[in-house]
XYZ file of N, CA and C in Angstrom:
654
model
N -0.353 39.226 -25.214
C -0.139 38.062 -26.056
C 1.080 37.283 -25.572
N 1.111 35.866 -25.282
C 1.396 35.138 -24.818
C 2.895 34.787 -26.164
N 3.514 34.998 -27.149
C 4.361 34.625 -28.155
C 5.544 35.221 -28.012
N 6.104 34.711 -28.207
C 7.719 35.016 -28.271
C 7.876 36.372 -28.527
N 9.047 37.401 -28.139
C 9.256 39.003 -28.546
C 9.109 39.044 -29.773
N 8.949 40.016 -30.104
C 9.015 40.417 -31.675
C 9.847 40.559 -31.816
N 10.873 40.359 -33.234
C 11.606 40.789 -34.078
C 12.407 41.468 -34.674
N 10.991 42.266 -34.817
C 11.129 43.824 -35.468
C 11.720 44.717 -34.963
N 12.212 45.337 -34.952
C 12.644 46.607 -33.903
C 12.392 48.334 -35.114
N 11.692 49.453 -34.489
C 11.769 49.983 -35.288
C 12.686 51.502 -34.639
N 13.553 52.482 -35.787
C 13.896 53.445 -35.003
C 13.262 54.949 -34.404
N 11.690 54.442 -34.775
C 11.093 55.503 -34.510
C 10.370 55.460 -33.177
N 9.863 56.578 -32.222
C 9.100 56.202 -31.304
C 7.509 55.055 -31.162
N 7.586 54.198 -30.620
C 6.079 53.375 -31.002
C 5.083 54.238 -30.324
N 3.882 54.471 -30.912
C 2.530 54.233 -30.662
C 1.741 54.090 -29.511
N 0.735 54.024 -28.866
C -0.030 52.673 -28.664
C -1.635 53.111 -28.911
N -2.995 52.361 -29.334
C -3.777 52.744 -29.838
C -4.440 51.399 -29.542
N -6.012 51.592 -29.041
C -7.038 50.453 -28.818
C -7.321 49.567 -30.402
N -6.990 48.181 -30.128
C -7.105 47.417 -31.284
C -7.882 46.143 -30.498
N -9.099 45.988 -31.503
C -10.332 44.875 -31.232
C -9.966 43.466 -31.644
N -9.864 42.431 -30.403
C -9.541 41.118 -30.861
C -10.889 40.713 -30.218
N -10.923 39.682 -31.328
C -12.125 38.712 -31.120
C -12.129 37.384 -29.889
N -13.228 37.736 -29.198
C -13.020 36.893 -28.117
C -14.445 36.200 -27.795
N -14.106 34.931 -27.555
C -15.367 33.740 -27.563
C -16.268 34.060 -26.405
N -17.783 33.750 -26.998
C -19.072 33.604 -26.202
C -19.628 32.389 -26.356
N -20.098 32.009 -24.674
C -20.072 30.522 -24.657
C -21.451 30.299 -25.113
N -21.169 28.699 -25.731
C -22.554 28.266 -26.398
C -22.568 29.150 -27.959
N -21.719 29.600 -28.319
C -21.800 30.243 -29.856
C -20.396 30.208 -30.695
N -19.924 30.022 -31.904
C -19.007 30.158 -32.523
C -18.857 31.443 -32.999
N -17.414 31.594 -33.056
C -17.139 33.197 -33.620
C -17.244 33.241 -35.097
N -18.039 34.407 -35.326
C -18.256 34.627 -36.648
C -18.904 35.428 -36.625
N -19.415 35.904 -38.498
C -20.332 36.694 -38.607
C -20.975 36.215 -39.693
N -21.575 37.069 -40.081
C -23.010 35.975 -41.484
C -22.855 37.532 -42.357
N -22.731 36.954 -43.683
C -22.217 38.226 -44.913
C -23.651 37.953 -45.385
N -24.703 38.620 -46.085
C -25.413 38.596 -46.698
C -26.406 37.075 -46.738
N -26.376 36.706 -45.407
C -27.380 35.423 -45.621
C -27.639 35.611 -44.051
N -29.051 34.501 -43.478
C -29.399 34.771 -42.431
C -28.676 34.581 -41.158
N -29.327 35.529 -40.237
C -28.086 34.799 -38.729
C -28.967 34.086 -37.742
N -28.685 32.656 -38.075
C -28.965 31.948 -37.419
C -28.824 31.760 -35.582
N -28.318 32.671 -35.474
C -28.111 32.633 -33.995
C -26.702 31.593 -33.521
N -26.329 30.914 -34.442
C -24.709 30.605 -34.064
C -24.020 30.965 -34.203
N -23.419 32.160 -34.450
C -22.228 33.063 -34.722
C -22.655 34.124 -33.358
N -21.219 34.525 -33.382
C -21.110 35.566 -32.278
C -19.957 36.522 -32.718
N -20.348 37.765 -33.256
C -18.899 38.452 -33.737
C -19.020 39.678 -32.352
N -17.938 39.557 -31.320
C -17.669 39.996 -30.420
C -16.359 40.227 -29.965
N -15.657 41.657 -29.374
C -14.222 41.979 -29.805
C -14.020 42.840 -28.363
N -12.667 42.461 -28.021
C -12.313 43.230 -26.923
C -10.910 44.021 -27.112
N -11.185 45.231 -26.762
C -10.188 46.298 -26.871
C -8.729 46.063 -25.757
N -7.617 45.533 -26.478
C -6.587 45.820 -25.868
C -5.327 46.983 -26.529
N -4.719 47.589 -25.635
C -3.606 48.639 -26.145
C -2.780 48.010 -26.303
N -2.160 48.262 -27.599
C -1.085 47.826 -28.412
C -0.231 48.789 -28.829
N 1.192 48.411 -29.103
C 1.735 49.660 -29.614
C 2.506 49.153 -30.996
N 2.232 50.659 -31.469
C 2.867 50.267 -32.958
C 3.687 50.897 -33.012
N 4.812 50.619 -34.366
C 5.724 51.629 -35.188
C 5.657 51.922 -36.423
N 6.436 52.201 -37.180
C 6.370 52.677 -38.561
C 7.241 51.786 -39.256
N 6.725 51.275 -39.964
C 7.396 49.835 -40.235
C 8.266 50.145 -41.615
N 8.180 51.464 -42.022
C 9.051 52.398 -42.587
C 10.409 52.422 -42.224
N 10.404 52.569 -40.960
C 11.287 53.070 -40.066
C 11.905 51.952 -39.559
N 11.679 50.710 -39.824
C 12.470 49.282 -39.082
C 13.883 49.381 -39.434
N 14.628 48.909 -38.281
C 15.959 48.820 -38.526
C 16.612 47.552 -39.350
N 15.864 46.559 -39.229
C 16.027 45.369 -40.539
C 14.567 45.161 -40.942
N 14.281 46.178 -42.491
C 12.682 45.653 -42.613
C 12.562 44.006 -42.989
N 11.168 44.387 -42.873
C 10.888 42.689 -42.648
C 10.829 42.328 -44.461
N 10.368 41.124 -44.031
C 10.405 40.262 -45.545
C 9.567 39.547 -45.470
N 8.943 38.243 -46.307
C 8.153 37.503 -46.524
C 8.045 36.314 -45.749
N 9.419 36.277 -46.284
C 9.466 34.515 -45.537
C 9.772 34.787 -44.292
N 10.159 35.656 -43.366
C 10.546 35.523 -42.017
C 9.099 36.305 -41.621
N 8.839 37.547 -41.547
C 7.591 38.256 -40.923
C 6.061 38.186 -41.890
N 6.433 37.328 -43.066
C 5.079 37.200 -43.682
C 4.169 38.298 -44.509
N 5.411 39.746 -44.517
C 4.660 40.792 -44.876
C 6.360 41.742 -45.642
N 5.939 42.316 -46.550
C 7.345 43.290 -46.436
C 6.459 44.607 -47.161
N 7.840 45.607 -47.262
C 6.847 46.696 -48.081
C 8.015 47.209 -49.345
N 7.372 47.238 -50.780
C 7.851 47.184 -51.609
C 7.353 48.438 -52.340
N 8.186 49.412 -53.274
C 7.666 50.420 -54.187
C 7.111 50.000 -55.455
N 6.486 50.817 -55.947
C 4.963 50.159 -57.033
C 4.969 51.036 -57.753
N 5.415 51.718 -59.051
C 4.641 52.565 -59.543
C 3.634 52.126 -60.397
N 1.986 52.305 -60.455
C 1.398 51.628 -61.143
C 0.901 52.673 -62.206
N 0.440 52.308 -63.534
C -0.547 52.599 -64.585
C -2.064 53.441 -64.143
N -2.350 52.577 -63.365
C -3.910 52.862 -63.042
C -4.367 54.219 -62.804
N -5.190 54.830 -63.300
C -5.967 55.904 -63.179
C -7.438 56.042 -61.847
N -7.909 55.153 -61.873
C -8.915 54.890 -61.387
C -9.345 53.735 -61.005
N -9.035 53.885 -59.238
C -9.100 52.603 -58.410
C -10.478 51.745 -58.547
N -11.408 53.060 -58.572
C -12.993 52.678 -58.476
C -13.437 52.322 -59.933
N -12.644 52.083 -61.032
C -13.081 51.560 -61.985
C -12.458 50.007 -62.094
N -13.646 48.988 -61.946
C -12.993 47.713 -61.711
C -12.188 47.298 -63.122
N -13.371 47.652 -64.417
C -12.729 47.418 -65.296
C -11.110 47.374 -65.803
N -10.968 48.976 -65.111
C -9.661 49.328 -65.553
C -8.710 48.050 -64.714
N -8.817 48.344 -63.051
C -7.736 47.695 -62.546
C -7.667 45.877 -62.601
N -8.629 45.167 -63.505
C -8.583 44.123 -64.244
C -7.933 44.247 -65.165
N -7.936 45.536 -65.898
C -7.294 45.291 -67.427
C -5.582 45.933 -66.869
N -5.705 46.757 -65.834
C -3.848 46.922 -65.784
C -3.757 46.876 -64.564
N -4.358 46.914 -63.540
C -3.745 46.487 -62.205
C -3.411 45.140 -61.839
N -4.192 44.126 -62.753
C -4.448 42.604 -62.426
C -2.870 42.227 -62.887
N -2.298 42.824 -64.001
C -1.149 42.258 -64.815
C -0.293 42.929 -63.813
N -0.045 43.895 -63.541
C 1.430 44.485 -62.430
C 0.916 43.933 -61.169
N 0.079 43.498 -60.666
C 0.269 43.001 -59.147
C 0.453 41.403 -59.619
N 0.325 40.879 -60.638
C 0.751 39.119 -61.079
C 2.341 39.413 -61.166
N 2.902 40.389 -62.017
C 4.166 40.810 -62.064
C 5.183 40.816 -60.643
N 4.224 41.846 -60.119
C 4.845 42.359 -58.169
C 5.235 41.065 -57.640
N 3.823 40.027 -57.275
C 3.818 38.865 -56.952
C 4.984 38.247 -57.237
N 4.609 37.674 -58.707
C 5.527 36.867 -58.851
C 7.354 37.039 -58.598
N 7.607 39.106 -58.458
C 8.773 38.781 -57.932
C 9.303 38.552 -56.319
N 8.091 38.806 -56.158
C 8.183 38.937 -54.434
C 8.469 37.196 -53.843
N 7.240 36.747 -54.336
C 7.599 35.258 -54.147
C 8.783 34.100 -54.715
N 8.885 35.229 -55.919
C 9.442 33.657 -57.059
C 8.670 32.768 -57.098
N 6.764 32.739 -57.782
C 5.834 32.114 -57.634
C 6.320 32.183 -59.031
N 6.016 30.366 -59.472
C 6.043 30.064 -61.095
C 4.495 30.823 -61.761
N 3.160 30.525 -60.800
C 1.794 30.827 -61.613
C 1.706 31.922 -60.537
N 0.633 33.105 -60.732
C -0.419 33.873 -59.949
C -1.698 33.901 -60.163
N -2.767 33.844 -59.542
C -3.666 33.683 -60.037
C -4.584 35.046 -59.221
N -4.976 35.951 -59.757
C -5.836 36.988 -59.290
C -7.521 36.992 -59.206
N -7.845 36.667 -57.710
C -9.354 36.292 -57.785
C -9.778 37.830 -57.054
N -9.428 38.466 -56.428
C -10.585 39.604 -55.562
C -9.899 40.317 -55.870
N -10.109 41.766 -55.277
C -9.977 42.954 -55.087
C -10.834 43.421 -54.500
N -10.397 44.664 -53.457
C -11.499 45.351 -52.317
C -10.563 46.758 -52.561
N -11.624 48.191 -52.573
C -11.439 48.930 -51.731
C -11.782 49.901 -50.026
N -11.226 50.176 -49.598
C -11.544 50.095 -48.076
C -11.440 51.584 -47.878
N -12.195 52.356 -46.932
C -12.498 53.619 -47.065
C -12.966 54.327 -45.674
N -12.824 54.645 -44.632
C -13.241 54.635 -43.500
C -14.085 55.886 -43.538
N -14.372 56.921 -44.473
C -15.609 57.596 -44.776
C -16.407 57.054 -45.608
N -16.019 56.013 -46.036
C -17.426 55.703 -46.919
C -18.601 55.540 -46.616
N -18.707 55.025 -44.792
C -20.199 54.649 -44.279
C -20.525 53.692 -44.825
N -19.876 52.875 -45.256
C -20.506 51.267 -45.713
C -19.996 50.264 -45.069
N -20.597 48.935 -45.330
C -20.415 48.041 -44.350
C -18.905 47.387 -44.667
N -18.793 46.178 -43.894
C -17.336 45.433 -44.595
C -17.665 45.107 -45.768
N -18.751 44.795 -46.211
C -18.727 43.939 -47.469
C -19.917 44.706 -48.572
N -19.426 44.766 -49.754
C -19.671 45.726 -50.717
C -20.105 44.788 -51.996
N -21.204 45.257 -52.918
C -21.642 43.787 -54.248
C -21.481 44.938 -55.035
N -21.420 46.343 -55.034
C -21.464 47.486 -56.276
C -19.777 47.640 -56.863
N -19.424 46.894 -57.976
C -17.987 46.907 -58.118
C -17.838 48.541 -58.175
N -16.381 49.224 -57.615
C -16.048 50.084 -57.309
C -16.392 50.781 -55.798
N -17.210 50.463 -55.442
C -17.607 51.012 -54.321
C -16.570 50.701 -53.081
N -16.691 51.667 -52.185
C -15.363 51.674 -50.994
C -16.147 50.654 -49.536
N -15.820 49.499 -49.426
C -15.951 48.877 -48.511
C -15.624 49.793 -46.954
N -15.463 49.768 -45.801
C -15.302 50.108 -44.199
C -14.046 49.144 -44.174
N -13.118 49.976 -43.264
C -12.098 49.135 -42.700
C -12.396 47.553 -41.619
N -11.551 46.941 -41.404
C -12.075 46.097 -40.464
C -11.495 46.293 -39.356
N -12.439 46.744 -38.195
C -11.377 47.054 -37.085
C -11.507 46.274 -35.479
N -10.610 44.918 -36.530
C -9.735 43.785 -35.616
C -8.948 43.208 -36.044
N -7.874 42.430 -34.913
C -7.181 41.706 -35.862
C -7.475 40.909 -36.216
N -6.889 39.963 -37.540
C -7.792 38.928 -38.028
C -6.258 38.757 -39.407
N -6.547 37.292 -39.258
C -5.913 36.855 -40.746
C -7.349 36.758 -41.934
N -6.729 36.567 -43.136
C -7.706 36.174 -43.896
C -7.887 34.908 -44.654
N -6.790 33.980 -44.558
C -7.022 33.087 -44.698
C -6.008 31.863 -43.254
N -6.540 30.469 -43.037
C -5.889 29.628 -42.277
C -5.539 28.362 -43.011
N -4.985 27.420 -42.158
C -4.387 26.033 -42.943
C -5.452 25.206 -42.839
N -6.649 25.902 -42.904
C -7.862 24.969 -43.186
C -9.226 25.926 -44.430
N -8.887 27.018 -44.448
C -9.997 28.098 -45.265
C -8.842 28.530 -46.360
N -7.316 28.541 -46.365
C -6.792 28.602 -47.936
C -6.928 27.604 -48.755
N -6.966 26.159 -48.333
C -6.931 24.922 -49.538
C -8.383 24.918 -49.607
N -9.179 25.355 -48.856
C -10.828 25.470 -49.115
C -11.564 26.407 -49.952
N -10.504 27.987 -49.687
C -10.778 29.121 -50.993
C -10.230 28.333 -52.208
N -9.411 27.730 -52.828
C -8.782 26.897 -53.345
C -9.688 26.059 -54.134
N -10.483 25.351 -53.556
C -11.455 24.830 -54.062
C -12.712 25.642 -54.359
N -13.027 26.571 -54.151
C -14.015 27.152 -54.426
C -13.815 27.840 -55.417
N -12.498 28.431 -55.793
C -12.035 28.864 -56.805
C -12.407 28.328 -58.332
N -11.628 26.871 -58.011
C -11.804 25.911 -59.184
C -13.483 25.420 -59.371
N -14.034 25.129 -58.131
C -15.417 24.579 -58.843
C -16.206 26.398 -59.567
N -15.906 27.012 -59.621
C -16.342 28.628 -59.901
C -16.458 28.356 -61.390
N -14.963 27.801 -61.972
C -14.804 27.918 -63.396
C -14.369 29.219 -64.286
N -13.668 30.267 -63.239
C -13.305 31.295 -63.616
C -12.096 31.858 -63.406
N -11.174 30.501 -62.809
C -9.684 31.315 -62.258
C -8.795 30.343 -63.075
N -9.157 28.733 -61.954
C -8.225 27.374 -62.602
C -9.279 26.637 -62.636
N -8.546 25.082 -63.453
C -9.790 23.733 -63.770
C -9.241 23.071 -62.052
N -10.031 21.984 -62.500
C -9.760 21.106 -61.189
C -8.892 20.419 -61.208
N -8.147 20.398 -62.612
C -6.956 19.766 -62.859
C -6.215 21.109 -62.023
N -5.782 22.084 -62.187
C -4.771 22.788 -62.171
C -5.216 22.780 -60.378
N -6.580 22.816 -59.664
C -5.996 22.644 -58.118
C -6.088 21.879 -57.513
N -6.030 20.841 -58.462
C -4.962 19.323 -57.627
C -3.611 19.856 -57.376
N -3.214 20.238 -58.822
C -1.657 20.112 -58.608
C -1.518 21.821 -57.848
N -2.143 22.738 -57.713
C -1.884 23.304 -56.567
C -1.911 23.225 -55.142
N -2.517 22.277 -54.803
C -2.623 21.773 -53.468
C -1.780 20.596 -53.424
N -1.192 20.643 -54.299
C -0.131 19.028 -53.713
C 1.484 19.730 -54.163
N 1.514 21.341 -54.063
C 2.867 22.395 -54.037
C 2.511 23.057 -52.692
N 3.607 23.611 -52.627
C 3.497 25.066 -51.724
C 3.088 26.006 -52.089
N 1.733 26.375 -51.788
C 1.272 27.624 -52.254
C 1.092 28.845 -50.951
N 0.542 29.958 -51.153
C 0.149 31.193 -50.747
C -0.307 31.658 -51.228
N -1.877 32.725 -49.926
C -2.372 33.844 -51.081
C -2.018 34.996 -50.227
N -1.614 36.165 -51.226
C -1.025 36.855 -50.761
C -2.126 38.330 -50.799
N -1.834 38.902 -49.725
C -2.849 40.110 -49.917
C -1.493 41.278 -50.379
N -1.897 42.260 -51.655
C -1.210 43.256 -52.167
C -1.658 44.281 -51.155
N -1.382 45.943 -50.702
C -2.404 46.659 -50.392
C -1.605 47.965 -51.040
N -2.147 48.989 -50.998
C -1.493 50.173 -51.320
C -2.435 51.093 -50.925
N -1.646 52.639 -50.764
C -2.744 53.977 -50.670
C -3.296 54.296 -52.304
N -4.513 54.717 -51.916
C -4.533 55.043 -53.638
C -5.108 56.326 -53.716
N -4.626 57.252 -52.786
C -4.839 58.732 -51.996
C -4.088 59.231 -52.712
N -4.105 60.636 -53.149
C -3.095 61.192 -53.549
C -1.954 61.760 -52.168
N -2.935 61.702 -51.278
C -2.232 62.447 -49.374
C -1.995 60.884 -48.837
N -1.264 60.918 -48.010
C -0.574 59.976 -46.967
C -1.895 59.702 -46.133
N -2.174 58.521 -45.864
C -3.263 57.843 -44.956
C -3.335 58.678 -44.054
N -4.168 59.283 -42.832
C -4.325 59.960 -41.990
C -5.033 59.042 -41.007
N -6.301 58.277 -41.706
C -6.770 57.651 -39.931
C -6.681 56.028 -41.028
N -6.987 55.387 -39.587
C -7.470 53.801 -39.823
C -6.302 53.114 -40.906
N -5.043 53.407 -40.844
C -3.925 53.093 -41.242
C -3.699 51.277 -41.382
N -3.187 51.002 -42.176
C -2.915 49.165 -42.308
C -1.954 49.237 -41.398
N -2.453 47.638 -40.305
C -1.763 47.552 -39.525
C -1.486 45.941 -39.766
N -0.219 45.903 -39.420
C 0.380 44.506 -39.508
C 1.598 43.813 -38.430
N 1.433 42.320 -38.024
C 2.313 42.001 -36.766
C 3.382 41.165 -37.060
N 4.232 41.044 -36.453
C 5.238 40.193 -36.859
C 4.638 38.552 -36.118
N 4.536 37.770 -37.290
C 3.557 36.486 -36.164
C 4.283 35.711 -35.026
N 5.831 36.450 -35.355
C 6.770 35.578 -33.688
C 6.060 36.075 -32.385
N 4.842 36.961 -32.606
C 5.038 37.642 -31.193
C 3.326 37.163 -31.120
N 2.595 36.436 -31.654
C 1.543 35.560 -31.613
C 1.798 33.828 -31.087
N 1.502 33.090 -29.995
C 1.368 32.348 -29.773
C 0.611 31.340 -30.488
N 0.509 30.338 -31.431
C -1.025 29.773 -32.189
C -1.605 29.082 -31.249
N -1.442 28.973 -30.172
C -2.387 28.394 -29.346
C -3.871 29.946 -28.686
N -3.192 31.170 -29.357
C -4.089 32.185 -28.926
C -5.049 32.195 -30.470
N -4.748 31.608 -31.325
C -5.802 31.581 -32.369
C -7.236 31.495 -32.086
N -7.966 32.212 -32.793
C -9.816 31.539 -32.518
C -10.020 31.221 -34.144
N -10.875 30.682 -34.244
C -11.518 30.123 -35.392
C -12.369 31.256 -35.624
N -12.608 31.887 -36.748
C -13.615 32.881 -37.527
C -14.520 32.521 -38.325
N -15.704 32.213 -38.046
C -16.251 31.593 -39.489
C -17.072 33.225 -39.872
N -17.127 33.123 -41.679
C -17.745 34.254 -42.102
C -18.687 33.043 -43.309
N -20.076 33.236 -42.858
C -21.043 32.065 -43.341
C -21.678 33.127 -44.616
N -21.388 32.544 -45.804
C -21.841 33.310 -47.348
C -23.342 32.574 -47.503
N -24.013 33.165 -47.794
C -25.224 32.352 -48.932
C -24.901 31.038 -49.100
N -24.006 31.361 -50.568
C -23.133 29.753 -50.921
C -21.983 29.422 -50.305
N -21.522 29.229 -48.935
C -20.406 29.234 -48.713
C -20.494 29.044 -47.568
């Protein structure tokens, strides 16, 4: 990767381990198709380069939000049961609006998804049985860009189940973010397929690709 050094520095020994970046096929856009047909214009195709990691535990200045876009914060939560959506609507939804809002100093939060991810589950990325353990995704990838967040944004509001269209006007004419929470919800320490995260100084945006993920409605 072509971006400035990283940052980070950590005091533990790094890593290194094959990680899948998505890389273009000509005559096709990158993507994949969730539950609707594949038209034959998408191409989800990934090439293995060695990377090395650390324990971001272990950083000698951990990171933070506003500089590395990611930090790691302690949580004790309520919740009993990850795989009950009900529950973590009725008390996970209120302590991660809480978390949020101190992490950011965000005046509103607004909580639209939740996923769990499971690398024995044998299921695909994408899951419709609430509770059920989604598959890790194994590439890198953001999840949203400065063209698919003010667009989730809108899809939000025409939904009729988060904000009106009044409220994302005036969110799109602030500074907003959506922020992904994650946590173990193991009682044991992660063992494989671990969350991995980069410091974006050491990404070039001219190495960006465009991802489209084509929904039914969407």
């Amino acid at each position: 990767m072509a971006g400035a050094p990283a940052s980070l520095r950590s005091v533990s020994t790094a890593a290194t381990a094959p990680i899948n970046y998505s890389v273009e096929v000509p005559g096709k856009r990158v993507g994949r198709y969730i539950n609707s047909e594949d038209t034959g214009e998408l191409a989800d195709v990934h090439e293995e380069k060695l990377v090395a990691f650390g324990n971001a535990r272990e950083l000698q200045t951990p990171a933070n939000l506003e500089k590395q876009c990611f930090e790691l914060r302690n949580h004790a939560t309520a919740v009993k049961n990850f795989k009950d959506s009900d529950e973590v609507k009725r008390v996970y939804f209120p302590e991660m609006e809480a978390l949020v809002k101190a992490a950011t100093g965000a005046e509103q939060v607004f909580l639209f998804d939740h996923t769990i991810r499971d690398g024995s589950s044998g299921a695909g990325l994408n899951v419709t049985k609430p509770g059920d353990a989604a598959a890790p995704v194994f590439r890198v990838h953001t999840d949203y860009s400065d063209t698919s967040g003010p667009a989730r944004v809108k899809t939000l509001a025409e939904s009729g189940d988060y904000f009106s269209a009044e409220q994302q006007t005036e969110i799109l004419s602030r500074d907003f973010c959506i922020v992904n929470v994650w946590r173990n919800i193991s009682a044991e320490p992660v063992q494989s397929n671990p969350l991995a995260v980069l410091d974006p100084a050491s990404i070039d945006k001219k190495e960006f690709l465009v991802y489209e993920m084509q929904y039914p409605d969407r």
